[in-house]
CSV table of N, CA and C in Angstrom, one decimal:
chain,number,residue,atom,x,y,z
U,1,MET,N,0.8,-1.2,0.0
U,1,MET,CA,0.0,0.0,0.0
U,1,MET,C,0.9,1.2,0.0
U,2,ILE,N,0.6,2.2,-0.9
U,2,ILE,CA,1.2,3.5,-0.9
U,2,ILE,C,0.2,4.5,-0.5
U,3,VAL,N,0.5,5.2,0.6
U,3,VAL,CA,-0.4,6.2,1.1
U,3,VAL,C,0.1,7.6,0.6
U,4,THR,N,-0.7,8.3,-0.1
U,4,THR,CA,-0.3,9.6,-0.7
U,4,THR,C,-0.9,10.7,0.1
U,5,ARG,N,-0.4,11.9,-0.2
U,5,ARG,CA,-0.9,13.1,0.6
U,5,ARG,C,-2.1,13.7,0.0
U,6,SER,N,-2.5,13.3,-1.3
U,6,SER,CA,-3.7,13.9,-1.9
U,6,SER,C,-4.3,12.9,-2.9
U,7,ARG,N,-5.5,13.2,-3.3
U,7,ARG,CA,-6.1,12.3,-4.3
U,7,ARG,C,-5.4,12.5,-5.6
U,8,LEU,N,-5.0,13.7,-6.0
U,8,LEU,CA,-4.3,13.9,-7.2
U,8,LEU,C,-3.0,13.1,-7.2
U,9,HIS,N,-2.3,13.1,-6.1
U,9,HIS,CA,-1.0,12.3,-6.0
U,9,HIS,C,-1.3,10.8,-6.2
U,10,ALA,N,-2.4,10.3,-5.7
U,10,ALA,CA,-2.8,8.9,-5.9
U,10,ALA,C,-3.0,8.6,-7.4
U,11,VAL,N,-3.7,9.5,-8.1
U,11,VAL,CA,-3.9,9.4,-9.5
U,11,VAL,C,-2.5,9.4,-10.2
U,12,CYS,N,-1.7,10.3,-9.9
U,12,CYS,CA,-0.4,10.4,-10.6
U,12,CYS,C,0.5,9.2,-10.3
U,13,TYR,N,0.5,8.7,-9.1
U,13,TYR,CA,1.2,7.4,-8.8
U,13,TYR,C,0.7,6.3,-9.6
U,14,GLU,N,-0.6,6.1,-9.7
U,14,GLU,CA,-1.2,5.0,-10.4
U,14,GLU,C,-0.9,5.1,-11.9
U,15,LEU,N,-1.0,6.3,-12.5
U,15,LEU,CA,-0.6,6.4,-13.9
U,15,LEU,C,0.8,6.1,-14.2
U,16,ALA,N,1.7,6.6,-13.3
U,16,ALA,CA,3.1,6.3,-13.4
U,16,ALA,C,3.4,4.9,-13.3
U,17,LEU,N,2.9,4.2,-12.3
U,17,LEU,CA,3.1,2.8,-12.0
U,17,LEU,C,2.5,2.0,-13.2
U,18,ARG,N,1.4,2.3,-13.7
U,18,ARG,CA,0.8,1.6,-14.8
U,18,ARG,C,1.8,1.6,-16.0
U,19,ALA,N,2.3,2.8,-16.3
U,19,ALA,CA,3.2,2.9,-17.5
U,19,ALA,C,4.5,2.1,-17.2
U,20,TYR,N,5.0,2.2,-16.0
U,20,TYR,CA,6.3,1.5,-15.6
U,20,TYR,C,6.1,0.0,-15.7
U,21,LEU,N,5.0,-0.5,-15.1
U,21,LEU,CA,4.8,-1.9,-15.1
U,21,LEU,C,4.5,-2.5,-16.6
U,22,LYS,N,3.9,-1.7,-17.4
U,22,LYS,CA,3.7,-2.0,-18.8
U,22,LYS,C,5.1,-2.1,-19.5
U,23,GLU,N,5.9,-1.1,-19.2
U,23,GLU,CA,7.3,-1.1,-19.8
U,23,GLU,C,8.1,-2.3,-19.4
U,24,LEU,N,7.9,-2.8,-18.2
U,24,LEU,CA,8.6,-3.9,-17.7
U,24,LEU,C,8.0,-5.3,-18.1
U,25,CYS,N,6.8,-5.2,-18.7
U,25,CYS,CA,6.0,-6.3,-19.1
U,25,CYS,C,5.6,-7.2,-17.9
U,26,GLU,N,5.3,-6.5,-16.8
U,26,GLU,CA,4.9,-7.2,-15.5
U,26,GLU,C,3.4,-7.5,-15.7
U,27,PRO,N,3.1,-8.7,-15.2
U,27,PRO,CA,1.7,-9.2,-15.3
U,27,PRO,C,0.7,-8.6,-14.2
U,28,PHE,N,1.2,-7.8,-13.3
U,28,PHE,CA,0.3,-7.3,-12.3
U,28,PHE,C,0.1,-5.8,-12.4
U,29,LYS,N,-0.9,-5.3,-11.6
U,29,LYS,CA,-1.2,-3.9,-11.7
U,29,LYS,C,-1.5,-3.3,-10.3
U,30,ALA,N,-1.7,-2.0,-10.3
U,30,ALA,CA,-2.0,-1.3,-9.1
U,30,ALA,C,-3.4,-0.8,-9.1
U,31,LEU,N,-4.0,-0.8,-7.9
U,31,LEU,CA,-5.4,-0.2,-7.8
U,31,LEU,C,-5.3,1.1,-7.0
U,32,VAL,N,-6.2,2.0,-7.2
U,32,VAL,CA,-6.3,3.2,-6.4
U,32,VAL,C,-7.5,3.2,-5.5
U,33,ALA,N,-7.4,4.0,-4.5
U,33,ALA,CA,-8.6,4.1,-3.6
U,33,ALA,C,-8.7,5.6,-3.1
U,34,PHE,N,-9.7,6.3,-3.6
U,34,PHE,CA,-10.0,7.7,-3.1
U,34,PHE,C,-11.4,8.0,-3.4
U,35,THR,N,-11.9,9.0,-2.8
U,35,THR,CA,-13.3,9.4,-3.0
U,35,THR,C,-13.5,10.5,-4.0
U,36,GLY,N,-14.7,10.5,-4.6
U,36,GLY,CA,-15.0,11.6,-5.5
U,36,GLY,C,-14.3,11.6,-6.8
U,37,THR,N,-14.3,12.7,-7.5
U,37,THR,CA,-13.6,12.9,-8.8
U,37,THR,C,-12.4,13.8,-8.6
U,38,VAL,N,-11.3,13.5,-9.3
U,38,VAL,CA,-10.1,14.2,-9.2
U,38,VAL,C,-9.9,14.8,-10.6
U,39,LYS,N,-9.7,16.2,-10.6
U,39,LYS,CA,-9.4,16.8,-11.9
U,39,LYS,C,-7.9,17.2,-11.9
U,40,ASP,N,-7.2,16.7,-12.9
U,40,ASP,CA,-5.8,17.0,-13.1
U,40,ASP,C,-5.7,18.4,-13.7
U,41,PRO,N,-5.1,19.4,-12.9
U,41,PRO,CA,-5.0,20.8,-13.4
U,41,PRO,C,-4.1,20.9,-14.6
U,42,ASP,N,-3.2,20.0,-14.8
U,42,ASP,CA,-2.2,20.1,-16.0
U,42,ASP,C,-2.9,19.6,-17.3
U,43,THR,N,-3.7,18.6,-17.2
U,43,THR,CA,-4.3,18.0,-18.4
U,43,THR,C,-5.8,18.3,-18.5
U,44,GLY,N,-6.4,18.7,-17.4
U,44,GLY,CA,-7.9,18.9,-17.4
U,44,GLY,C,-8.7,17.6,-17.4
U,45,LYS,N,-8.0,16.5,-17.4
U,45,LYS,CA,-8.7,15.2,-17.3
U,45,LYS,C,-9.3,15.0,-15.9
U,46,GLU,N,-10.4,14.2,-15.8
U,46,GLU,CA,-11.0,13.9,-14.6
U,46,GLU,C,-10.9,12.4,-14.3
U,47,TYR,N,-10.6,12.0,-13.1
U,47,TYR,CA,-10.4,10.6,-12.7
U,47,TYR,C,-11.3,10.2,-11.6
U,48,THR,N,-11.8,9.0,-11.6
U,48,THR,CA,-12.5,8.4,-10.4
U,48,THR,C,-11.9,7.1,-10.1
U,49,GLU,N,-12.1,6.6,-8.9
U,49,GLU,CA,-11.6,5.3,-8.5
U,49,GLU,C,-12.2,4.2,-9.4
U,50,THR,N,-13.5,4.3,-9.6
U,50,THR,CA,-14.2,3.3,-10.5
U,50,THR,C,-13.6,3.3,-11.9
U,51,GLY,N,-13.4,4.5,-12.5
U,51,GLY,CA,-12.9,4.6,-13.8
U,51,GLY,C,-11.4,4.1,-13.9
U,52,MET,N,-10.6,4.3,-12.9
U,52,MET,CA,-9.2,3.8,-13.0
U,52,MET,C,-9.1,2.3,-12.7
U,53,ASN,N,-9.9,1.8,-11.8
U,53,ASN,CA,-9.8,0.4,-11.4
U,53,ASN,C,-10.6,-0.5,-12.3
U,54,GLY,N,-11.7,0.0,-12.9
U,54,GLY,CA,-12.5,-0.9,-13.7
U,54,GLY,C,-13.6,-1.6,-12.9
U,55,VAL,N,-13.7,-1.3,-11.7
U,55,VAL,CA,-14.7,-1.9,-10.8
U,55,VAL,C,-15.3,-0.8,-9.9
U,56,THR,N,-16.5,-1.0,-9.5
U,56,THR,CA,-17.1,0.1,-8.6
U,56,THR,C,-16.3,0.2,-7.3
U,57,ASP,N,-16.3,1.5,-6.8
U,57,ASP,CA,-15.5,1.8,-5.6
U,57,ASP,C,-15.8,0.9,-4.4
U,58,THR,N,-17.0,0.3,-4.4
U,58,THR,CA,-17.4,-0.6,-3.3
U,58,THR,C,-16.7,-1.9,-3.4
U,59,LYS,N,-16.2,-2.2,-4.6
U,59,LYS,CA,-15.5,-3.5,-4.8
U,59,LYS,C,-14.0,-3.5,-4.8
U,60,THR,N,-13.4,-2.3,-4.6
U,60,THR,CA,-12.0,-2.1,-4.7
U,60,THR,C,-11.3,-3.0,-3.6
U,61,GLU,N,-11.8,-3.1,-2.4
U,61,GLU,CA,-11.3,-3.9,-1.4
U,61,GLU,C,-11.3,-5.4,-1.7
U,62,ILE,N,-12.3,-5.8,-2.4
U,62,ILE,CA,-12.4,-7.2,-2.8
U,62,ILE,C,-11.5,-7.5,-4.0
U,63,GLU,N,-11.4,-6.5,-4.9
U,63,GLU,CA,-10.6,-6.7,-6.1
U,63,GLU,C,-9.1,-6.8,-5.7
U,64,PHE,N,-8.7,-6.1,-4.6
U,64,PHE,CA,-7.3,-6.2,-4.2
U,64,PHE,C,-6.9,-7.6,-3.9
U,65,GLU,N,-7.8,-8.5,-3.6
U,65,GLU,CA,-7.4,-9.9,-3.3
U,65,GLU,C,-7.1,-10.7,-4.5
U,66,ALA,N,-7.4,-10.2,-5.7
U,66,ALA,CA,-7.0,-10.9,-7.0
U,66,ALA,C,-5.5,-11.0,-7.1
U,67,ASP,N,-5.1,-12.1,-7.7
U,67,ASP,CA,-3.6,-12.3,-7.8
U,67,ASP,C,-2.9,-11.2,-8.7
U,68,ALA,N,-3.6,-10.6,-9.6
U,68,ALA,CA,-3.0,-9.6,-10.5
U,68,ALA,C,-2.8,-8.3,-9.8
U,69,ASN,N,-3.4,-8.0,-8.7
U,69,ASN,CA,-3.3,-6.7,-8.0
U,69,ASN,C,-2.4,-6.8,-6.9
U,70,LYS,N,-1.2,-6.2,-7.0
U,70,LYS,CA,-0.2,-6.3,-6.0
U,70,LYS,C,0.0,-5.0,-5.2
U,71,LEU,N,-0.5,-3.9,-5.7
U,71,LEU,CA,-0.3,-2.6,-5.1
U,71,LEU,C,-1.6,-1.9,-4.9
U,72,LEU,N,-1.7,-1.2,-3.8
U,72,LEU,CA,-2.9,-0.4,-3.6
U,72,LEU,C,-2.5,1.0,-3.2
U,73,ILE,N,-2.9,2.0,-4.0
U,73,ILE,CA,-2.5,3.4,-3.8
U,73,ILE,C,-3.7,4.2,-3.2
U,74,VAL,N,-3.5,4.7,-2.1
U,74,VAL,CA,-4.6,5.3,-1.4
U,74,VAL,C,-4.4,6.8,-1.0
U,75,ALA,N,-5.5,7.5,-0.9
U,75,ALA,CA,-5.5,8.9,-0.4
U,75,ALA,C,-6.8,9.0,0.5
U,76,ASN,N,-6.6,9.1,1.8
U,76,ASN,CA,-7.6,9.3,2.7
U,76,ASN,C,-8.7,8.1,2.7
U,77,LYS,N,-8.2,6.9,2.4
U,77,LYS,CA,-9.1,5.8,2.4
U,77,LYS,C,-8.3,4.5,2.7
U,78,PHE,N,-8.8,3.6,3.5
U,78,PHE,CA,-8.2,2.4,3.9
U,78,PHE,C,-6.9,2.5,4.7
U,79,GLU,N,-6.7,3.7,5.2
U,79,GLU,CA,-5.4,3.9,6.0
U,79,GLU,C,-5.5,3.3,7.4
U,80,THR,N,-6.7,3.4,8.0
U,80,THR,CA,-6.9,2.9,9.3
U,80,THR,C,-8.1,1.9,9.3
U,81,GLY,N,-8.0,0.9,10.0
U,81,GLY,CA,-9.1,-0.1,10.1
U,81,GLY,C,-9.1,-1.0,8.8
U,82,PHE,N,-8.1,-1.0,8.0
U,82,PHE,CA,-8.1,-1.8,6.8
U,82,PHE,C,-7.4,-3.1,7.2
U,83,ASP,N,-8.3,-4.1,7.4
U,83,ASP,CA,-7.8,-5.4,7.9
U,83,ASP,C,-7.7,-6.4,6.7
U,84,GLN,N,-6.5,-6.4,6.1
U,84,GLN,CA,-6.2,-7.2,4.9
U,84,GLN,C,-5.0,-8.0,5.1
U,85,PRO,N,-5.2,-9.4,5.2
U,85,PRO,CA,-4.0,-10.2,5.5
U,85,PRO,C,-3.0,-10.2,4.4
U,86,LEU,N,-3.3,-9.8,3.2
U,86,LEU,CA,-2.4,-9.7,2.1
U,86,LEU,C,-1.5,-8.5,2.1
U,87,LEU,N,-1.9,-7.5,2.9
U,87,LEU,CA,-1.1,-6.3,3.1
U,87,LEU,C,0.2,-6.6,3.8
U,88,ALA,N,1.3,-6.4,3.1
U,88,ALA,CA,2.6,-6.7,3.7
U,88,ALA,C,3.4,-5.5,4.1
U,89,ALA,N,3.2,-4.4,3.5
U,89,ALA,CA,3.9,-3.1,3.8
U,89,ALA,C,3.1,-1.9,3.4
U,90,MET,N,3.4,-0.8,4.2
U,90,MET,CA,2.7,0.4,3.9
U,90,MET,C,3.8,1.5,3.8
U,91,TYR,N,3.8,2.2,2.6
U,91,TYR,CA,4.7,3.3,2.3
U,91,TYR,C,3.9,4.6,2.4
U,92,VAL,N,4.4,5.5,3.2
U,92,VAL,CA,3.7,6.8,3.4
U,92,VAL,C,4.5,7.9,2.7
U,93,ASP,N,3.9,8.5,1.7
U,93,ASP,CA,4.5,9.7,1.1
U,93,ASP,C,3.6,10.9,1.4
U,94,ARG,N,4.0,11.5,2.5
U,94,ARG,CA,3.3,12.7,3.0
U,94,ARG,C,4.1,13.9,2.8
């Protein structure tokens, strides 16, 4: 889990990791967890958790259990009370 300081940072991390993992031909991916819609001021694009993960935001926690999902990037979500046995490390970028 990577804990970011803002929802925009979570989006940026996920986009960067997606590109990097594709470049390395890695078979796994990262999921994001944040609330609402994030607008990137540089590109004007809008992002949602559902749009980025491909599943509804209520299913992100369950989707994390899939073998292909190795990373979870969060902003103000799942930081406390997230009881997930698969979670091995938490990196905080504040």
